[in-house]
mmCIF file of C-alpha atoms and ligand atoms in Angstrom:
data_model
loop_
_atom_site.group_PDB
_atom_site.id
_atom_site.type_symbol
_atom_site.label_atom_id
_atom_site.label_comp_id
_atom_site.label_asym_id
_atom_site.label_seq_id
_atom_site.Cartn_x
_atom_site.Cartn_y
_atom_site.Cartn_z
ATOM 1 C CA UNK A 496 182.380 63.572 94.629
ATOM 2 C CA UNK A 497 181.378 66.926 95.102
ATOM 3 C CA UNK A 498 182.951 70.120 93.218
ATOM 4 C CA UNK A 499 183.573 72.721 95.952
ATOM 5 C CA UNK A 500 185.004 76.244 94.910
ATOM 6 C CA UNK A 501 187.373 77.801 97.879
ATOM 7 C CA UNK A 502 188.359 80.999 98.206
ATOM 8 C CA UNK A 503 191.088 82.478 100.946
ATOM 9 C CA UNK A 504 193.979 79.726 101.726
ATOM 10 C CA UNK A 505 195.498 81.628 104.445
ATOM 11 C CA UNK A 506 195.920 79.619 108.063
ATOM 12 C CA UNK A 507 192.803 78.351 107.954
ATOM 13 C CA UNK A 508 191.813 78.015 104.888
ATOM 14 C CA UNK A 509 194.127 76.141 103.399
ATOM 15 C CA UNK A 510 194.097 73.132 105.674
ATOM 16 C CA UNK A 511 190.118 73.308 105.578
ATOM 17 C CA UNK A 512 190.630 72.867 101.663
ATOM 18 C CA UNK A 513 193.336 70.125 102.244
ATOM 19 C CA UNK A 514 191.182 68.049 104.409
ATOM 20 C CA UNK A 515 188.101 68.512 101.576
ATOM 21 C CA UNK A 516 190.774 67.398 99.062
ATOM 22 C CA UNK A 517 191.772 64.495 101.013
ATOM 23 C CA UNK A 518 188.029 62.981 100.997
ATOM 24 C CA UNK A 519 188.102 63.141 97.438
ATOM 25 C CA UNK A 520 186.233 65.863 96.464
ATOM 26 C CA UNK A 521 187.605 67.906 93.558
ATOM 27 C CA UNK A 522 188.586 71.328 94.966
ATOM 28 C CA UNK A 523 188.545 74.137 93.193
ATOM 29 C CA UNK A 524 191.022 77.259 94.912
ATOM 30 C CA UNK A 525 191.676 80.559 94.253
ATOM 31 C CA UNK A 526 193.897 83.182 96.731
ATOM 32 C CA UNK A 527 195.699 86.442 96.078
ATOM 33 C CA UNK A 528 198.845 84.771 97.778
ATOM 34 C CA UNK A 529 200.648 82.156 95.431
ATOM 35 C CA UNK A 530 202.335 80.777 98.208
ATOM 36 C CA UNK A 531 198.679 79.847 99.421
ATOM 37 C CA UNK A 532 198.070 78.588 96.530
ATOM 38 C CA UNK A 533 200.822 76.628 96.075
ATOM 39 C CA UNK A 534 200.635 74.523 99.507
ATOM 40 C CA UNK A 535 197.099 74.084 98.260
ATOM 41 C CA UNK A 536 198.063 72.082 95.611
ATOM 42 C CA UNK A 537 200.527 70.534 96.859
ATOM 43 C CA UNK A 538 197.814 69.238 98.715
ATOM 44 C CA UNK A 539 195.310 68.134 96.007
ATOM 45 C CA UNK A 540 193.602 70.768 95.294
ATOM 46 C CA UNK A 541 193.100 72.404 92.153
ATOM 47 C CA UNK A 542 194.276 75.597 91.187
ATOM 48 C CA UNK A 543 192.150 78.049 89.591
ATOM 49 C CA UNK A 544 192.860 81.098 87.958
ATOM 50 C CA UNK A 545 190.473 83.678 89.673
ATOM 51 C CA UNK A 546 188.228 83.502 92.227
ATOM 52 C CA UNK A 547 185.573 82.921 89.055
ATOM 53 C CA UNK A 548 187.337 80.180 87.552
ATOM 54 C CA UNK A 549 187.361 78.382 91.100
ATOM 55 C CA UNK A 550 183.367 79.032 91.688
ATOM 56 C CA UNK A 551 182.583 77.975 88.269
ATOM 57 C CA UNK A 552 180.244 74.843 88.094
ATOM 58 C CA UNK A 553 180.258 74.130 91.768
ATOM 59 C CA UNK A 554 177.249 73.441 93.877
ATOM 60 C CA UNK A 555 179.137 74.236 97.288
ATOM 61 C CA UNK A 556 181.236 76.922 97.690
ATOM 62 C CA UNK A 557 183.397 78.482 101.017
ATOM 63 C CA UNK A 558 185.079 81.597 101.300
ATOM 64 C CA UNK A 559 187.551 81.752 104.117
ATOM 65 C CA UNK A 560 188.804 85.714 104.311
ATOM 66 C CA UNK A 561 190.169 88.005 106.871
ATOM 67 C CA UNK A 562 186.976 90.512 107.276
ATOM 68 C CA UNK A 563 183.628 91.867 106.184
ATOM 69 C CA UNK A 564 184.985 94.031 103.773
ATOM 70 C CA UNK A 565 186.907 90.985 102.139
ATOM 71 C CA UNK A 566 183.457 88.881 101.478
ATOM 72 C CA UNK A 567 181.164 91.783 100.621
ATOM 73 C CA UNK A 568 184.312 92.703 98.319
ATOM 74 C CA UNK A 569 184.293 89.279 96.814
ATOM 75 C CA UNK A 570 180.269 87.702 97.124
ATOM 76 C CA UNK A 571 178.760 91.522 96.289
ATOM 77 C CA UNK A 572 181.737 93.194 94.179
ATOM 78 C CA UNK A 573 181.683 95.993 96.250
ATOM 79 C CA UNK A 574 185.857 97.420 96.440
ATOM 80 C CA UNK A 575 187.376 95.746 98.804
ATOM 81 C CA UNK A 576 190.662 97.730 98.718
ATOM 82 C CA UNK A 577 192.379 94.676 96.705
ATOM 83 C CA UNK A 578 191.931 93.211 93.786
ATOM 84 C CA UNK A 579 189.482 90.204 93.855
ATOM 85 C CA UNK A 580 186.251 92.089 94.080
ATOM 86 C CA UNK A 581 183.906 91.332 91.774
ATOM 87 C CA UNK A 582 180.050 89.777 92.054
ATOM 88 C CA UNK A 583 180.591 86.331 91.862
ATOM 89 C CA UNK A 584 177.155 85.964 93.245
ATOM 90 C CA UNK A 585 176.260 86.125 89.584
ATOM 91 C CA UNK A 586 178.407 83.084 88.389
ATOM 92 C CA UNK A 587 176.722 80.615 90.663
ATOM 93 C CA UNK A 588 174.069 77.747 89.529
ATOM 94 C CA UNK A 589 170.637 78.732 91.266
ATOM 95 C CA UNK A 590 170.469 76.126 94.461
ATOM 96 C CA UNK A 591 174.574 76.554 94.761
ATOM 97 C CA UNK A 592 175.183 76.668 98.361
ATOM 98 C CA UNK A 593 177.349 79.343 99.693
ATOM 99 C CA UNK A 594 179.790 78.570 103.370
ATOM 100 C CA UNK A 595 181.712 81.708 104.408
ATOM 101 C CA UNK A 596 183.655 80.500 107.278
ATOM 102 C CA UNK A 597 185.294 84.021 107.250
ATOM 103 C CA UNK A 598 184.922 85.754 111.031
ATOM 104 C CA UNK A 599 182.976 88.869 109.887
ATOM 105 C CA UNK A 600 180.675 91.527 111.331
ATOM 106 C CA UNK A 601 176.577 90.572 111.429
ATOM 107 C CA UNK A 602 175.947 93.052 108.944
ATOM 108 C CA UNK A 603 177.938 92.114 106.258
ATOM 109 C CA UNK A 604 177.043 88.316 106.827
ATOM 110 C CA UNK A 605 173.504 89.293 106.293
ATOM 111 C CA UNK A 606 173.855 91.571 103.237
ATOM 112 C CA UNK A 607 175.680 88.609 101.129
ATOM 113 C CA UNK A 608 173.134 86.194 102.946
ATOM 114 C CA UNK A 609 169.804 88.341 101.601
ATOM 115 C CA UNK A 610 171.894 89.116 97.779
ATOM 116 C CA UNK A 611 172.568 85.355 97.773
ATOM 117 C CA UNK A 612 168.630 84.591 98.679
ATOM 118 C CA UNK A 613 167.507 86.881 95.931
ATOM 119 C CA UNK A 614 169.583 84.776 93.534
ATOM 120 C CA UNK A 615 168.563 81.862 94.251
ATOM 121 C CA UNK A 616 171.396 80.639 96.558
ATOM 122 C CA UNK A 617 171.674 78.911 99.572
ATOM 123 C CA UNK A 618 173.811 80.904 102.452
ATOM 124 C CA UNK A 619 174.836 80.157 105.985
ATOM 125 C CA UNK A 620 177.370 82.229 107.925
ATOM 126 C CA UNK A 621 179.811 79.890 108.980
ATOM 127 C CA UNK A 622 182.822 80.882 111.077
ATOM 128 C CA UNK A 623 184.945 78.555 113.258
ATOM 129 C CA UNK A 624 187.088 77.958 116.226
ATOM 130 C CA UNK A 625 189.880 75.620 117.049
ATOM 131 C CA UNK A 626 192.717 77.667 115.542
ATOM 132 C CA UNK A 627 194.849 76.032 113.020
ATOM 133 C CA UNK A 628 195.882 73.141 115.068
ATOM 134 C CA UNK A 629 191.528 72.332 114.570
ATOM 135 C CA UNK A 630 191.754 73.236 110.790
ATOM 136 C CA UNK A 631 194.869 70.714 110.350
ATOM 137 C CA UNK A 632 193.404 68.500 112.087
ATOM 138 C CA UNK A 633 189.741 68.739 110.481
ATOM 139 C CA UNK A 634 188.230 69.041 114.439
ATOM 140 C CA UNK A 635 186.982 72.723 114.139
ATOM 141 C CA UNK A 636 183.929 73.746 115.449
ATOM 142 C CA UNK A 637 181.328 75.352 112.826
ATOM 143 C CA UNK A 638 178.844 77.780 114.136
ATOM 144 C CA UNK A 639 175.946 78.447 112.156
ATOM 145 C CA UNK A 640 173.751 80.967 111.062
ATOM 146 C CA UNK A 641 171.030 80.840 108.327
ATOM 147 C CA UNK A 642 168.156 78.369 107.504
ATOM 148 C CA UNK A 643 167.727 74.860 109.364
ATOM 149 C CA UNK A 644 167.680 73.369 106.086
ATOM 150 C CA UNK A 645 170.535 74.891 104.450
ATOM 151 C CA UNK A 646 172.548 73.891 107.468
ATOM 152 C CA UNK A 647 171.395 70.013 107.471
ATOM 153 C CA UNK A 648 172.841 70.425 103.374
ATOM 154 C CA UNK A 649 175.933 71.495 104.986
ATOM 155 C CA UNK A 650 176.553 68.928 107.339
ATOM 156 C CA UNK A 651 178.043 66.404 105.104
ATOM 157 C CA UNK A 652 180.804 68.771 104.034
ATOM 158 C CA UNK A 653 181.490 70.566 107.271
ATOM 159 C CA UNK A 654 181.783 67.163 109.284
ATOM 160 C CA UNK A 655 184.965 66.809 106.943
ATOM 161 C CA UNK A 656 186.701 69.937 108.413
ATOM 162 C CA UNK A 657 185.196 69.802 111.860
ATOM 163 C CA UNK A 658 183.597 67.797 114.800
ATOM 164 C CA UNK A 659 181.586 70.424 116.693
ATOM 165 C CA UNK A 660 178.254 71.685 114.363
ATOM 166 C CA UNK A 661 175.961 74.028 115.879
ATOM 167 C CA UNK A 662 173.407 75.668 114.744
ATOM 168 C CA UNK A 663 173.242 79.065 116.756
ATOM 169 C CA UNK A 664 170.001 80.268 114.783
ATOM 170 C CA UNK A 665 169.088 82.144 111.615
ATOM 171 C CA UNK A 666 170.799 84.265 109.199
ATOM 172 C CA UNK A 667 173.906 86.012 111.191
ATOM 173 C CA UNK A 668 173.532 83.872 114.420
ATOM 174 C CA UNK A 669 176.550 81.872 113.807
ATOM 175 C CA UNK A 670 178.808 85.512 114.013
ATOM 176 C CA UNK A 671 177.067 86.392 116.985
ATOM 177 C CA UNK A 672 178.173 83.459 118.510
ATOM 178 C CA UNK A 673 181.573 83.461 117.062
ATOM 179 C CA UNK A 674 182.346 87.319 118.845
ATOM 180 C CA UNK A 675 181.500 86.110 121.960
ATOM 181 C CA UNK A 676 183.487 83.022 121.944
ATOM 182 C CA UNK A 677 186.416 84.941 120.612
ATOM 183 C CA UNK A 678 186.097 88.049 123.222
ATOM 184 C CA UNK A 679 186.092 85.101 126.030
ATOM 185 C CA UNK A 680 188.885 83.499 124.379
ATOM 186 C CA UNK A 681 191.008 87.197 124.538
ATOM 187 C CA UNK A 682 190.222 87.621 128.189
ATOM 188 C CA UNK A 683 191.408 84.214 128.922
ATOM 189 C CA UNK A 684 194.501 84.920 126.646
ATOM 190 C CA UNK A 685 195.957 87.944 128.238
ATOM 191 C CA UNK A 686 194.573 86.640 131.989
ATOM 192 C CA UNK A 687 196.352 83.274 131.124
ATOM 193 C CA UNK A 688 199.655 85.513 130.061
ATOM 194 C CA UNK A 689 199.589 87.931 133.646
ATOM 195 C CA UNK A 690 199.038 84.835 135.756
ATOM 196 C CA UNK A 691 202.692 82.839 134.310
ATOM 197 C CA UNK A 692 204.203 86.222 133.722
ATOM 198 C CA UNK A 693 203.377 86.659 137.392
ATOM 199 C CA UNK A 694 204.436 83.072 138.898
ATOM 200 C CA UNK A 695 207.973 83.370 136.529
ATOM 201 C CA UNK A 696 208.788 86.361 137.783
ATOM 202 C CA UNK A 697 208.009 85.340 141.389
ATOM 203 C CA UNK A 698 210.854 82.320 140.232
ATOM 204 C CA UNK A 699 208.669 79.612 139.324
ATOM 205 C CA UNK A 700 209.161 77.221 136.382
ATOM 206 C CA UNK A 701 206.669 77.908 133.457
ATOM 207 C CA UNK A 702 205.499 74.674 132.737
ATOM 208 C CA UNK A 703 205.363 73.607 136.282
ATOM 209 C CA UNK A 704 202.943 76.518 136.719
ATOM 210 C CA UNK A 705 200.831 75.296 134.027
ATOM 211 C CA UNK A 706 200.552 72.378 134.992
ATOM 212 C CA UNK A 707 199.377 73.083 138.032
ATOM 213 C CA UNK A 708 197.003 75.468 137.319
ATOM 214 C CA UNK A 709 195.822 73.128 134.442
ATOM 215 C CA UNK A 710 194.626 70.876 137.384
ATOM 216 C CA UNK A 711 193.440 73.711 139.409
ATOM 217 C CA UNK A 712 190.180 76.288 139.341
ATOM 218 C CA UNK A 713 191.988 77.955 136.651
ATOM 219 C CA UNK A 714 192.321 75.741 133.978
ATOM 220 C CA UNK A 715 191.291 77.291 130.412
ATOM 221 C CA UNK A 716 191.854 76.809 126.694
ATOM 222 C CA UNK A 717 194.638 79.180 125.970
ATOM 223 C CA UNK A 718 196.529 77.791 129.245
ATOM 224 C CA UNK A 719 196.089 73.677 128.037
ATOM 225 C CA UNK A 720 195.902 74.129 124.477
ATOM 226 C CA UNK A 721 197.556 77.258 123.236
ATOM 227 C CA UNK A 722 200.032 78.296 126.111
ATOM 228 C CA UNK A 723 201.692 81.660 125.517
ATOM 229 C CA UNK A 724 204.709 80.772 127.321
ATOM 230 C CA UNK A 725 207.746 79.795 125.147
ATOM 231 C CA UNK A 726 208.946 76.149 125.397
ATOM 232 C CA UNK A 727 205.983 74.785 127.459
ATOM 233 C CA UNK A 728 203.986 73.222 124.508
ATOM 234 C CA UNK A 729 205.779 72.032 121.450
ATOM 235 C CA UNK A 730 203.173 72.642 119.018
ATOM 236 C CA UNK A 731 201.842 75.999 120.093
ATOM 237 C CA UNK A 732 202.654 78.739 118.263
ATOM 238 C CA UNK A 733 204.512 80.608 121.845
ATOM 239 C CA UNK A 734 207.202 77.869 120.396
ATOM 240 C CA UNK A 735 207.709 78.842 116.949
ATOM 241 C CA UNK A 736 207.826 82.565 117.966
ATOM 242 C CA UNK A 737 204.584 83.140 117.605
ATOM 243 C CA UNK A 738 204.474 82.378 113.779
ATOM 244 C CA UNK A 739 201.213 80.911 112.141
ATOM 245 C CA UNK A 740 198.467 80.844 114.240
ATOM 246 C CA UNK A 741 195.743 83.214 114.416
ATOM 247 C CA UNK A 742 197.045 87.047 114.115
ATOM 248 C CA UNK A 743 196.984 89.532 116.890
ATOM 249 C CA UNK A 744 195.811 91.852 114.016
ATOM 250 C CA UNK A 745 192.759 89.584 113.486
ATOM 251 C CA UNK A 746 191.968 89.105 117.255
ATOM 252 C CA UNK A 747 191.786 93.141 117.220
ATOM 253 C CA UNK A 748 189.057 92.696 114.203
ATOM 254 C CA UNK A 749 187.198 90.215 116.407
ATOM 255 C CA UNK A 750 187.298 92.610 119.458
ATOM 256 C CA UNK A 751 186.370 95.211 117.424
ATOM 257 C CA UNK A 752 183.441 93.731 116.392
ATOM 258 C CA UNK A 753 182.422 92.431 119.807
ATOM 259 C CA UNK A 754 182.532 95.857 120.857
ATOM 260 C CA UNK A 755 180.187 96.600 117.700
ATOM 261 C CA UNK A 756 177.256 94.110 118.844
ATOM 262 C CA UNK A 757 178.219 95.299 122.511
ATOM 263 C CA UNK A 758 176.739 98.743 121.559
ATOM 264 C CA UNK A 759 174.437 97.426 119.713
ATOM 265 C CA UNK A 760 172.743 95.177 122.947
ATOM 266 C CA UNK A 761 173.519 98.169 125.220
ATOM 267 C CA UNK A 762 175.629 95.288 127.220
ATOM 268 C CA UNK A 763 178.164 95.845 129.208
ATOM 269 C CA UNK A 764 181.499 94.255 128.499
ATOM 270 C CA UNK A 765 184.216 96.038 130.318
ATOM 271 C CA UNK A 766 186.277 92.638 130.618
ATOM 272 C CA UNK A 767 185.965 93.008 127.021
ATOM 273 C CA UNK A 768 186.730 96.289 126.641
ATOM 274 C CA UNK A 769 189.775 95.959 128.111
ATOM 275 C CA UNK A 770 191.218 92.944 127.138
ATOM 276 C CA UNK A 771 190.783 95.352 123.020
ATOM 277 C CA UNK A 772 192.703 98.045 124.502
ATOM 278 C CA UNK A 773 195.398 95.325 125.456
ATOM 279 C CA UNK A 774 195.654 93.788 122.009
ATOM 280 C CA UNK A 775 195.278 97.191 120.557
ATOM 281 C CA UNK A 776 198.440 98.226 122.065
ATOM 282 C CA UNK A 777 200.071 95.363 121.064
ATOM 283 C CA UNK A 778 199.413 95.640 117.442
ATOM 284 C CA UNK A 779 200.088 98.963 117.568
ATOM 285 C CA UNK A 780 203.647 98.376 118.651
ATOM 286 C CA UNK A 781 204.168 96.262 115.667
ATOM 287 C CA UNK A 782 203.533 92.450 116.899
ATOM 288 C CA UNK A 783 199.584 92.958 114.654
ATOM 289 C CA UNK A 784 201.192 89.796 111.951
ATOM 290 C CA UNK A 785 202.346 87.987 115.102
ATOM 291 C CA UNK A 786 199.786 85.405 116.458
ATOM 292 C CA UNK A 787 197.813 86.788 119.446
ATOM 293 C CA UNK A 788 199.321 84.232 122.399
ATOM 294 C CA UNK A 789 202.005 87.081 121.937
ATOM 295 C CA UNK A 790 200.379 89.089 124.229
ATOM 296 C CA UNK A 791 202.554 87.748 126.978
ATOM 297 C CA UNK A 792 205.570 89.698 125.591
ATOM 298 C CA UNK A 793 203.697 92.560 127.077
ATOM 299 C CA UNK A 794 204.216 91.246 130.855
ATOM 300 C CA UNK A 795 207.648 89.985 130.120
ATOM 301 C CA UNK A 796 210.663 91.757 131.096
ATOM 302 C CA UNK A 797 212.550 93.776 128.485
ATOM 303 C CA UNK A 798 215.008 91.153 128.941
ATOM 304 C CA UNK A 799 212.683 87.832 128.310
ATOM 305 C CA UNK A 800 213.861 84.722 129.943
ATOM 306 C CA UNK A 801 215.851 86.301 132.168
ATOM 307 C CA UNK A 802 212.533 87.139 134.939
HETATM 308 P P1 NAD B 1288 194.864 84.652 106.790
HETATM 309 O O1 NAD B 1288 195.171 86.104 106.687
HETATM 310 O O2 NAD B 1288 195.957 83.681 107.091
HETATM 311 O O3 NAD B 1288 194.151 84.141 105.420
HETATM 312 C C1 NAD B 1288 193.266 84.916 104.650
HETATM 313 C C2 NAD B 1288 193.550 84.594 103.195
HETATM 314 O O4 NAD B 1288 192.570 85.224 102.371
HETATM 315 C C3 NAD B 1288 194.915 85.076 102.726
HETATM 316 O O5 NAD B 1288 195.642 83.985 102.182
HETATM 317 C C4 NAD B 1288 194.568 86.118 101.644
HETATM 318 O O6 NAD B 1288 195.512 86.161 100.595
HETATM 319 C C5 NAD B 1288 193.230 85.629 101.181
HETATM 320 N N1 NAD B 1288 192.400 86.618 100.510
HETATM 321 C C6 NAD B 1288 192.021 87.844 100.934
HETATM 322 N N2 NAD B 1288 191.209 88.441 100.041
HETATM 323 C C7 NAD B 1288 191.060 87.559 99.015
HETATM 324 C C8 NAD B 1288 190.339 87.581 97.793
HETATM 325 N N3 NAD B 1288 189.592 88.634 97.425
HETATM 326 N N4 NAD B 1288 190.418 86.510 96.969
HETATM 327 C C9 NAD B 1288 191.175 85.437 97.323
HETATM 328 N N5 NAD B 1288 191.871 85.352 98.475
HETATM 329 C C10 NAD B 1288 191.823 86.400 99.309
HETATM 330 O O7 NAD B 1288 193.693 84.523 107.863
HETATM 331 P P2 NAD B 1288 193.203 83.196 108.646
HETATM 332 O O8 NAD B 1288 193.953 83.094 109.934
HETATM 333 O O9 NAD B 1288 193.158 82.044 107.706
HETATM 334 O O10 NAD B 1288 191.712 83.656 109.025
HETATM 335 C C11 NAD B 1288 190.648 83.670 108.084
HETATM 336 C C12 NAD B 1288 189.354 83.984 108.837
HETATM 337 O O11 NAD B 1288 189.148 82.976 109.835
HETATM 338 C C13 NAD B 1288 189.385 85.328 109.581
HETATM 339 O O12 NAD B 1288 188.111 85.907 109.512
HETATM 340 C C14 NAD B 1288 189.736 84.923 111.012
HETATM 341 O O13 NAD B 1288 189.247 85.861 111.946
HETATM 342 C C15 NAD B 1288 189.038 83.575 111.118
HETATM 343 N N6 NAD B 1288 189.599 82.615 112.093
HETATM 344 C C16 NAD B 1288 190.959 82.439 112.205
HETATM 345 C C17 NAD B 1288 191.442 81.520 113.136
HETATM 346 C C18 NAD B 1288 192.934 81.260 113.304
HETATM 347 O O14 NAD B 1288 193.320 80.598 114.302
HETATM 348 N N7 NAD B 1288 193.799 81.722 112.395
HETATM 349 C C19 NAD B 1288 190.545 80.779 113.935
HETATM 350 C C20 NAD B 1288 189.182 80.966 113.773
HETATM 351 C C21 NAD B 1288 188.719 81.890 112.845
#
């Protein structure tokens, strides 16, 4: 049994912890929300006070947080516009090995990465995709940045939370490849929404559509996994009005920072570009805590279900 410290037990992070619990390590949790933290335990995990009181003694810890500011707030103590921040960098053994799983901008992955180094501590960047659903299920993928070492350490943990583990390259790789998975994933979000919006208005059935196009050239995740249409797939979030999930607001974040390493390369992404504008405007007219398949109310008809 290993001692793991979590911290952040939002959508993802709490089944991550759950599924760590369940293979009968002793889990140590902290998170702002006591809702979160109740489910955890509920769960089998054990609740801890602060985010120090959950670190404290454990040679692998995760942090699992909405952004960049979040971790530096947390790993560095820099303010994080919340309470939590504090350097907890400090309270970990030398040869502790630090996961963030949190989807974060390269920067700030490599600033608590080098801080952790200095101390002694073993980092990788570590964010994930396969939604809740993946988390629940303990199928993520893991995408890796940081030393080929530190990753092989990892491997024992993450394979308990996830089935894909790739190791993208060093120190930051892992949110490289995380941006441009999840700028793909918008475009074939809203392009998945505008083709059904298109075929229902035109009078076909949803799920007949989807089916057929799940057979056909245009087959994608968001279309046979997450459809944004209402009804079509039980578990998807489209069918618990958009609840849970992963939040428009932190698909903007995502975009956002795609954009970021977009300048950064000097590449073009106009596909991109304008699939941030789209989920900008949707945020922006108050659907940012919805989860981001809810881009299709944008092609609906004021009156939905009624195309
Ligand atoms: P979430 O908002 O549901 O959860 C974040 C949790 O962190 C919240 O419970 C919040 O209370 C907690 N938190 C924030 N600051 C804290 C602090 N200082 N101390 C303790 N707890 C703190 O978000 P989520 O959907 O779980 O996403 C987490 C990360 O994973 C994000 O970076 C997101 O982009 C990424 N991600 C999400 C999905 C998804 O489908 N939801 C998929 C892949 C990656």
């Amino acid at each position: 049994m290993t001692r793991i410290g979590f911290i952040g037990l939002g959508n993802m992070g709490g089944p991550m912890a759950a599924n760590l619990a369940r293979a009968g390590h002793g889990v140590q949790v902290f998170d702002l929300m006591p809702e979160n933290m109740d489910k955890a335990i509920a769960a089998g995990c054990i609740a801890a006070g602060d985010a120090r009181e959950a670190v404290s003694g454990c040679e692998v810890v995760i942090s699992m947080l909405p952004a960049g500011e979040h971790v530096r707030g947390l790993w560095l103590g820099e303010s994080a516009g919340e309470k939590g921040g504090q350097d907890l960098l400090a309270a970990l053994p030398v040869g502790a090995l630090l996961i963030d799983s949190s989807t974060i901008d390269v920067a700030s992955a490599r600033q608590v990465g080098k801080a952790a180094k200095a101390r002694g501590i073993r980092f990788i960047d570590a964010p994930v995709s396969g939604g809740v659903a993946g988390a629940t299920a303990g199928t993520l993928t893991f995408i890796i940045g940081g030393e080929p070492a530190d990753f092989e350490a990892a491997k024992p943990i993450l394979a308990l939370m996830g089935q894909n583990l790739f190791h993208a390259g060093p120190l930051g790789a892992g949110q490289i490849a995380k941006m441009c998975n999840n700028m793909l994933l918008a475009i074939h979000m809203a392009g998945t929404a505008e083709a059904l919006a298109l075929g229902v208005k035109e009078g076909l059935d949803p799920g007949v559509l989807s089916t057929i196009m799940g057979k056909s050239s245009g087959n994608n995740w968001s279309l046979e996994r997450y459809n944004p249409w209402p009804g079509v797939m039980e578990n998807a979030p489209a069918s618990r009005g958009y609840q849970g999930g992963f939040m428009t607001r932190l698909m903007v974040k995502d975009l956002g920072l795609a954009m970021g390493l977009a300048e950064h390369a000097h590449s073009a992404v106009p596909m991109g570009a304008l699939a941030r504008n789209l989920f900008n405007l949707h945020a922006q007219q108050g659907q940012g805590g919805l989860d981001f398949s809810s881009i299709l109310t944008l092609y609906r008809s004021k009156e939905a279900g009624k195309e």
